[in-house]
Amino acid sequence: PSVVPLVAKFPADDESLGSVGLAWPGPASGDFKTIQALHVLLKALRDTAASPLAQRLIERADPIATEID
């Protein structure tokens, strides 16, 4: 699939703050093993300054966000 840039206006007076939320359809609510595996994966992708998502979105010269939810 091709990538289409998206610009979303942040409705705040302070442009130095921003948040990125991640969401996708997940497994069935009873599939606890897969749900836990996804929690671990997301934690690794976003929870430290060295994580891949933080590096791409926050820890850069022109930050896109100040946090990842």
PDB file of N, CA and C in Angstrom:
ATOM      1  N   PRO A   1       0.822  -1.203   0.000  1.00  0.00           N
ATOM      2  CA  PRO A   1       0.000   0.000   0.000  1.00  0.00           C
ATOM      3  C   PRO A   1       0.863   1.262   0.000  1.00  0.00           C
ATOM      4  N   SER A   2       0.345   2.290  -0.610  1.00  0.00           N
ATOM      5  CA  SER A   2       1.081   3.552  -0.648  1.00  0.00           C
ATOM      6  C   SER A   2       0.836   4.331   0.641  1.00  0.00           C
ATOM      7  N   VAL A   3       1.764   5.232   0.946  1.00  0.00           N
ATOM      8  CA  VAL A   3       1.673   6.049   2.151  1.00  0.00           C
ATOM      9  C   VAL A   3       1.163   7.430   1.752  1.00  0.00           C
ATOM     10  N   VAL A   4       0.134   7.890   2.438  1.00  0.00           N
ATOM     11  CA  VAL A   4      -0.435   9.202   2.165  1.00  0.00           C
ATOM     12  C   VAL A   4      -0.201  10.087   3.384  1.00  0.00           C
ATOM     13  N   PRO A   5       0.544  11.197   3.225  1.00  0.00           N
ATOM     14  CA  PRO A   5       0.768  12.086   4.375  1.00  0.00           C
ATOM     15  C   PRO A   5      -0.550  12.672   4.868  1.00  0.00           C
ATOM     16  N   LEU A   6      -0.663  12.825   6.177  1.00  0.00           N
ATOM     17  CA  LEU A   6      -1.859  13.372   6.784  1.00  0.00           C
ATOM     18  C   LEU A   6      -1.455  14.479   7.740  1.00  0.00           C
ATOM     19  N   VAL A   7      -2.042  15.645   7.579  1.00  0.00           N
ATOM     20  CA  VAL A   7      -1.800  16.750   8.495  1.00  0.00           C
ATOM     21  C   VAL A   7      -3.059  16.942   9.320  1.00  0.00           C
ATOM     22  N   ALA A   8      -2.914  16.819  10.624  1.00  0.00           N
ATOM     23  CA  ALA A   8      -4.037  16.998  11.533  1.00  0.00           C
ATOM     24  C   ALA A   8      -3.781  18.230  12.378  1.00  0.00           C
ATOM     25  N   LYS A   9      -4.696  19.146  12.383  1.00  0.00           N
ATOM     26  CA  LYS A   9      -4.569  20.360  13.189  1.00  0.00           C
ATOM     27  C   LYS A   9      -4.795  20.009  14.651  1.00  0.00           C
ATOM     28  N   PHE A  10      -3.944  20.510  15.523  1.00  0.00           N
ATOM     29  CA  PHE A  10      -4.059  20.263  16.951  1.00  0.00           C
ATOM     30  C   PHE A  10      -4.736  21.463  17.582  1.00  0.00           C
ATOM     31  N   PRO A  11      -5.925  21.303  18.144  1.00  0.00           N
ATOM     32  CA  PRO A  11      -6.694  22.439  18.639  1.00  0.00           C
ATOM     33  C   PRO A  11      -6.197  22.952  19.998  1.00  0.00           C
ATOM     34  N   ALA A  12      -5.035  23.570  19.980  1.00  0.00           N
ATOM     35  CA  ALA A  12      -4.484  24.123  21.217  1.00  0.00           C
ATOM     36  C   ALA A  12      -3.683  25.372  20.897  1.00  0.00           C
ATOM     37  N   ASP A  13      -3.608  26.261  21.850  1.00  0.00           N
ATOM     38  CA  ASP A  13      -2.817  27.472  21.647  1.00  0.00           C
ATOM     39  C   ASP A  13      -1.327  27.190  21.710  1.00  0.00           C
ATOM     40  N   ASP A  14      -0.919  26.177  22.469  1.00  0.00           N
ATOM     41  CA  ASP A  14       0.483  25.837  22.650  1.00  0.00           C
ATOM     42  C   ASP A  14       0.879  24.749  21.653  1.00  0.00           C
ATOM     43  N   GLU A  15       1.573  25.123  20.588  1.00  0.00           N
ATOM     44  CA  GLU A  15       1.960  24.166  19.557  1.00  0.00           C
ATOM     45  C   GLU A  15       3.144  23.304  19.964  1.00  0.00           C
ATOM     46  N   SER A  16       3.703  23.537  21.146  1.00  0.00           N
ATOM     47  CA  SER A  16       4.839  22.731  21.588  1.00  0.00           C
ATOM     48  C   SER A  16       4.378  21.402  22.188  1.00  0.00           C
ATOM     49  N   LEU A  17       3.093  21.210  22.370  1.00  0.00           N
ATOM     50  CA  LEU A  17       2.553  19.971  22.917  1.00  0.00           C
ATOM     51  C   LEU A  17       1.812  19.204  21.840  1.00  0.00           C
ATOM     52  N   GLY A  18       1.895  17.908  21.918  1.00  0.00           N
ATOM     53  CA  GLY A  18       1.158  17.072  20.982  1.00  0.00           C
ATOM     54  C   GLY A  18       1.161  15.643  21.457  1.00  0.00           C
ATOM     55  N   SER A  19       0.213  14.874  21.003  1.00  0.00           N
ATOM     56  CA  SER A  19       0.083  13.486  21.420  1.00  0.00           C
ATOM     57  C   SER A  19      -0.238  12.629  20.207  1.00  0.00           C
ATOM     58  N   VAL A  20       0.311  11.434  20.172  1.00  0.00           N
ATOM     59  CA  VAL A  20       0.029  10.488  19.101  1.00  0.00           C
ATOM     60  C   VAL A  20      -0.644   9.281  19.733  1.00  0.00           C
ATOM     61  N   GLY A  21      -1.796   8.913  19.230  1.00  0.00           N
ATOM     62  CA  GLY A  21      -2.492   7.725  19.714  1.00  0.00           C
ATOM     63  C   GLY A  21      -2.381   6.616  18.687  1.00  0.00           C
ATOM     64  N   LEU A  22      -2.190   5.402  19.158  1.00  0.00           N
ATOM     65  CA  LEU A  22      -2.078   4.246  18.276  1.00  0.00           C
ATOM     66  C   LEU A  22      -3.264   3.328  18.507  1.00  0.00           C
ATOM     67  N   ALA A  23      -3.875   2.863  17.431  1.00  0.00           N
ATOM     68  CA  ALA A  23      -5.017   1.957  17.560  1.00  0.00           C
ATOM     69  C   ALA A  23      -5.124   1.087  16.313  1.00  0.00           C
ATOM     70  N   TRP A  24      -5.601  -0.120  16.503  1.00  0.00           N
ATOM     71  CA  TRP A  24      -5.859  -1.022  15.395  1.00  0.00           C
ATOM     72  C   TRP A  24      -6.830  -2.092  15.862  1.00  0.00           C
ATOM     73  N   PRO A  25      -7.502  -2.769  14.932  1.00  0.00           N
ATOM     74  CA  PRO A  25      -8.381  -3.865  15.339  1.00  0.00           C
ATOM     75  C   PRO A  25      -7.541  -4.967  15.963  1.00  0.00           C
ATOM     76  N   GLY A  26      -8.004  -5.509  17.056  1.00  0.00           N
ATOM     77  CA  GLY A  26      -7.222  -6.515  17.759  1.00  0.00           C
ATOM     78  C   GLY A  26      -7.877  -7.882  17.747  1.00  0.00           C
ATOM     79  N   PRO A  27      -7.311  -8.768  18.531  1.00  0.00           N
ATOM     80  CA  PRO A  27      -7.843 -10.125  18.606  1.00  0.00           C
ATOM     81  C   PRO A  27      -9.154 -10.159  19.403  1.00  0.00           C
ATOM     82  N   ALA A  28      -9.763 -11.302  19.429  1.00  0.00           N
ATOM     83  CA  ALA A  28     -10.992 -11.496  20.205  1.00  0.00           C
ATOM     84  C   ALA A  28     -10.709 -11.213  21.675  1.00  0.00           C
ATOM     85  N   SER A  29     -11.714 -10.725  22.390  1.00  0.00           N
ATOM     86  CA  SER A  29     -11.519 -10.336  23.790  1.00  0.00           C
ATOM     87  C   SER A  29     -11.108 -11.505  24.689  1.00  0.00           C
ATOM     88  N   GLY A  30     -11.363 -12.714  24.297  1.00  0.00           N
ATOM     89  CA  GLY A  30     -10.984 -13.871  25.088  1.00  0.00           C
ATOM     90  C   GLY A  30      -9.599 -14.422  24.762  1.00  0.00           C
ATOM     91  N   ASP A  31      -8.939 -13.840  23.761  1.00  0.00           N
ATOM     92  CA  ASP A  31      -7.617 -14.318  23.338  1.00  0.00           C
ATOM     93  C   ASP A  31      -6.541 -13.631  24.178  1.00  0.00           C
ATOM     94  N   PHE A  32      -6.471 -14.003  25.450  1.00  0.00           N
ATOM     95  CA  PHE A  32      -5.607 -13.329  26.409  1.00  0.00           C
ATOM     96  C   PHE A  32      -4.129 -13.420  26.049  1.00  0.00           C
ATOM     97  N   LYS A  33      -3.704 -14.537  25.498  1.00  0.00           N
ATOM     98  CA  LYS A  33      -2.285 -14.710  25.152  1.00  0.00           C
ATOM     99  C   LYS A  33      -1.865 -13.707  24.072  1.00  0.00           C
ATOM    100  N   THR A  34      -2.662 -13.563  23.050  1.00  0.00           N
ATOM    101  CA  THR A  34      -2.349 -12.613  21.980  1.00  0.00           C
ATOM    102  C   THR A  34      -2.446 -11.176  22.479  1.00  0.00           C
ATOM    103  N   ILE A  35      -3.440 -10.876  23.290  1.00  0.00           N
ATOM    104  CA  ILE A  35      -3.596  -9.535  23.845  1.00  0.00           C
ATOM    105  C   ILE A  35      -2.369  -9.168  24.677  1.00  0.00           C
ATOM    106  N   GLN A  36      -1.904 -10.078  25.513  1.00  0.00           N
ATOM    107  CA  GLN A  36      -0.720  -9.815  26.337  1.00  0.00           C
ATOM    108  C   GLN A  36       0.518  -9.641  25.460  1.00  0.00           C
ATOM    109  N   ALA A  37       0.647 -10.445  24.422  1.00  0.00           N
ATOM    110  CA  ALA A  37       1.781 -10.323  23.503  1.00  0.00           C
ATOM    111  C   ALA A  37       1.784  -8.951  22.830  1.00  0.00           C
ATOM    112  N   LEU A  38       0.610  -8.463  22.442  1.00  0.00           N
ATOM    113  CA  LEU A  38       0.518  -7.140  21.819  1.00  0.00           C
ATOM    114  C   LEU A  38       0.859  -6.032  22.811  1.00  0.00           C
ATOM    115  N   HIS A  39       0.474  -6.181  24.066  1.00  0.00           N
ATOM    116  CA  HIS A  39       0.846  -5.200  25.093  1.00  0.00           C
ATOM    117  C   HIS A  39       2.361  -5.123  25.249  1.00  0.00           C
ATOM    118  N   VAL A  40       3.005  -6.265  25.278  1.00  0.00           N
ATOM    119  CA  VAL A  40       4.465  -6.304  25.407  1.00  0.00           C
ATOM    120  C   VAL A  40       5.120  -5.657  24.185  1.00  0.00           C
ATOM    121  N   LEU A  41       4.620  -5.978  23.002  1.00  0.00           N
ATOM    122  CA  LEU A  41       5.163  -5.401  21.772  1.00  0.00           C
ATOM    123  C   LEU A  41       5.014  -3.880  21.754  1.00  0.00           C
ATOM    124  N   LEU A  42       3.838  -3.382  22.078  1.00  0.00           N
ATOM    125  CA  LEU A  42       3.618  -1.943  22.069  1.00  0.00           C
ATOM    126  C   LEU A  42       4.486  -1.246  23.112  1.00  0.00           C
ATOM    127  N   LYS A  43       4.648  -1.857  24.263  1.00  0.00           N
ATOM    128  CA  LYS A  43       5.506  -1.292  25.304  1.00  0.00           C
ATOM    129  C   LYS A  43       6.937  -1.139  24.782  1.00  0.00           C
ATOM    130  N   ALA A  44       7.426  -2.153  24.084  1.00  0.00           N
ATOM    131  CA  ALA A  44       8.776  -2.105  23.531  1.00  0.00           C
ATOM    132  C   ALA A  44       8.898  -1.047  22.430  1.00  0.00           C
ATOM    133  N   LEU A  45       7.826  -0.833  21.685  1.00  0.00           N
ATOM    134  CA  LEU A  45       7.870   0.127  20.576  1.00  0.00           C
ATOM    135  C   LEU A  45       7.754   1.582  21.015  1.00  0.00           C
ATOM    136  N   ARG A  46       7.217   1.847  22.235  1.00  0.00           N
ATOM    137  CA  ARG A  46       6.918   3.241  22.559  1.00  0.00           C
ATOM    138  C   ARG A  46       7.369   3.750  23.915  1.00  0.00           C
ATOM    139  N   ASP A  47       7.696   2.923  24.884  1.00  0.00           N
ATOM    140  CA  ASP A  47       7.795   3.375  26.267  1.00  0.00           C
ATOM    141  C   ASP A  47       9.114   3.978  26.728  1.00  0.00           C
ATOM    142  N   THR A  48      10.163   3.970  25.931  1.00  0.00           N
ATOM    143  CA  THR A  48      11.410   4.601  26.358  1.00  0.00           C
ATOM    144  C   THR A  48      11.885   5.565  25.279  1.00  0.00           C
ATOM    145  N   ALA A  49      12.790   6.444  25.645  1.00  0.00           N
ATOM    146  CA  ALA A  49      13.322   7.405  24.669  1.00  0.00           C
ATOM    147  C   ALA A  49      14.069   6.700  23.540  1.00  0.00           C
ATOM    148  N   ALA A  50      14.559   5.495  23.799  1.00  0.00           N
ATOM    149  CA  ALA A  50      15.292   4.734  22.785  1.00  0.00           C
ATOM    150  C   ALA A  50      14.388   3.872  21.911  1.00  0.00           C
ATOM    151  N   SER A  51      13.096   3.808  22.228  1.00  0.00           N
ATOM    152  CA  SER A  51      12.187   2.956  21.460  1.00  0.00           C
ATOM    153  C   SER A  51      11.995   3.500  20.045  1.00  0.00           C
ATOM    154  N   PRO A  52      11.677   2.635  19.084  1.00  0.00           N
ATOM    155  CA  PRO A  52      11.557   3.069  17.688  1.00  0.00           C
ATOM    156  C   PRO A  52      10.527   4.178  17.462  1.00  0.00           C
ATOM    157  N   LEU A  53       9.356   4.082  18.072  1.00  0.00           N
ATOM    158  CA  LEU A  53       8.346   5.117  17.843  1.00  0.00           C
ATOM    159  C   LEU A  53       8.750   6.448  18.472  1.00  0.00           C
ATOM    160  N   ALA A  54       9.321   6.395  19.672  1.00  0.00           N
ATOM    161  CA  ALA A  54       9.787   7.630  20.308  1.00  0.00           C
ATOM    162  C   ALA A  54      10.893   8.271  19.473  1.00  0.00           C
ATOM    163  N   GLN A  55      11.793   7.474  18.940  1.00  0.00           N
ATOM    164  CA  GLN A  55      12.863   8.015  18.108  1.00  0.00           C
ATOM    165  C   GLN A  55      12.308   8.711  16.862  1.00  0.00           C
ATOM    166  N   ARG A  56      11.292   8.122  16.253  1.00  0.00           N
ATOM    167  CA  ARG A  56      10.723   8.682  15.013  1.00  0.00           C
ATOM    168  C   ARG A  56       9.795   9.867  15.249  1.00  0.00           C
ATOM    169  N   LEU A  57       9.136   9.914  16.399  1.00  0.00           N
ATOM    170  CA  LEU A  57       8.114  10.938  16.620  1.00  0.00           C
ATOM    171  C   LEU A  57       8.495  12.013  17.636  1.00  0.00           C
ATOM    172  N   ILE A  58       9.325  11.689  18.625  1.00  0.00           N
ATOM    173  CA  ILE A  58       9.614  12.621  19.713  1.00  0.00           C
ATOM    174  C   ILE A  58      11.074  13.056  19.738  1.00  0.00           C
ATOM    175  N   GLU A  59      11.984  12.104  19.745  1.00  0.00           N
ATOM    176  CA  GLU A  59      13.411  12.389  19.892  1.00  0.00           C
ATOM    177  C   GLU A  59      14.030  12.753  18.547  1.00  0.00           C
ATOM    178  N   ARG A  60      13.649  13.887  18.009  1.00  0.00           N
ATOM    179  CA  ARG A  60      14.137  14.344  16.710  1.00  0.00           C
ATOM    180  C   ARG A  60      14.216  15.861  16.716  1.00  0.00           C
ATOM    181  N   ALA A  61      14.875  16.425  15.728  1.00  0.00           N
ATOM    182  CA  ALA A  61      15.071  17.875  15.677  1.00  0.00           C
ATOM    183  C   ALA A  61      13.746  18.629  15.595  1.00  0.00           C
ATOM    184  N   ASP A  62      12.778  18.096  14.868  1.00  0.00           N
ATOM    185  CA  ASP A  62      11.460  18.726  14.717  1.00  0.00           C
ATOM    186  C   ASP A  62      10.394  17.756  15.229  1.00  0.00           C
ATOM    187  N   PRO A  63      10.215  17.644  16.556  1.00  0.00           N
ATOM    188  CA  PRO A  63       9.304  16.638  17.115  1.00  0.00           C
ATOM    189  C   PRO A  63       7.891  16.750  16.561  1.00  0.00           C
ATOM    190  N   ILE A  64       7.283  15.615  16.338  1.00  0.00           N
ATOM    191  CA  ILE A  64       5.900  15.545  15.877  1.00  0.00           C
ATOM    192  C   ILE A  64       4.961  15.544  17.089  1.00  0.00           C
ATOM    193  N   ALA A  65       5.444  15.030  18.205  1.00  0.00           N
ATOM    194  CA  ALA A  65       4.620  14.925  19.413  1.00  0.00           C
ATOM    195  C   ALA A  65       5.525  15.002  20.653  1.00  0.00           C
ATOM    196  N   THR A  66       4.902  15.162  21.808  1.00  0.00           N
ATOM    197  CA  THR A  66       5.637  15.154  23.070  1.00  0.00           C
ATOM    198  C   THR A  66       5.413  13.851  23.823  1.00  0.00           C
ATOM    199  N   GLU A  67       4.440  13.056  23.385  1.00  0.00           N
ATOM    200  CA  GLU A  67       4.178  11.758  24.009  1.00  0.00           C
ATOM    201  C   GLU A  67       3.454  10.851  23.037  1.00  0.00           C
ATOM    202  N   ILE A  68       3.489   9.560  23.331  1.00  0.00           N
ATOM    203  CA  ILE A  68       2.764   8.568  22.544  1.00  0.00           C
ATOM    204  C   ILE A  68       1.833   7.837  23.490  1.00  0.00           C
ATOM    205  N   ASP A  69       0.535   7.853  23.199  1.00  0.00           N
ATOM    206  CA  ASP A  69      -0.452   7.179  24.055  1.00  0.00           C
ATOM    207  C   ASP A  69      -0.622   5.740  23.643  1.00  0.00           C
TER     208      ASP A  69
END
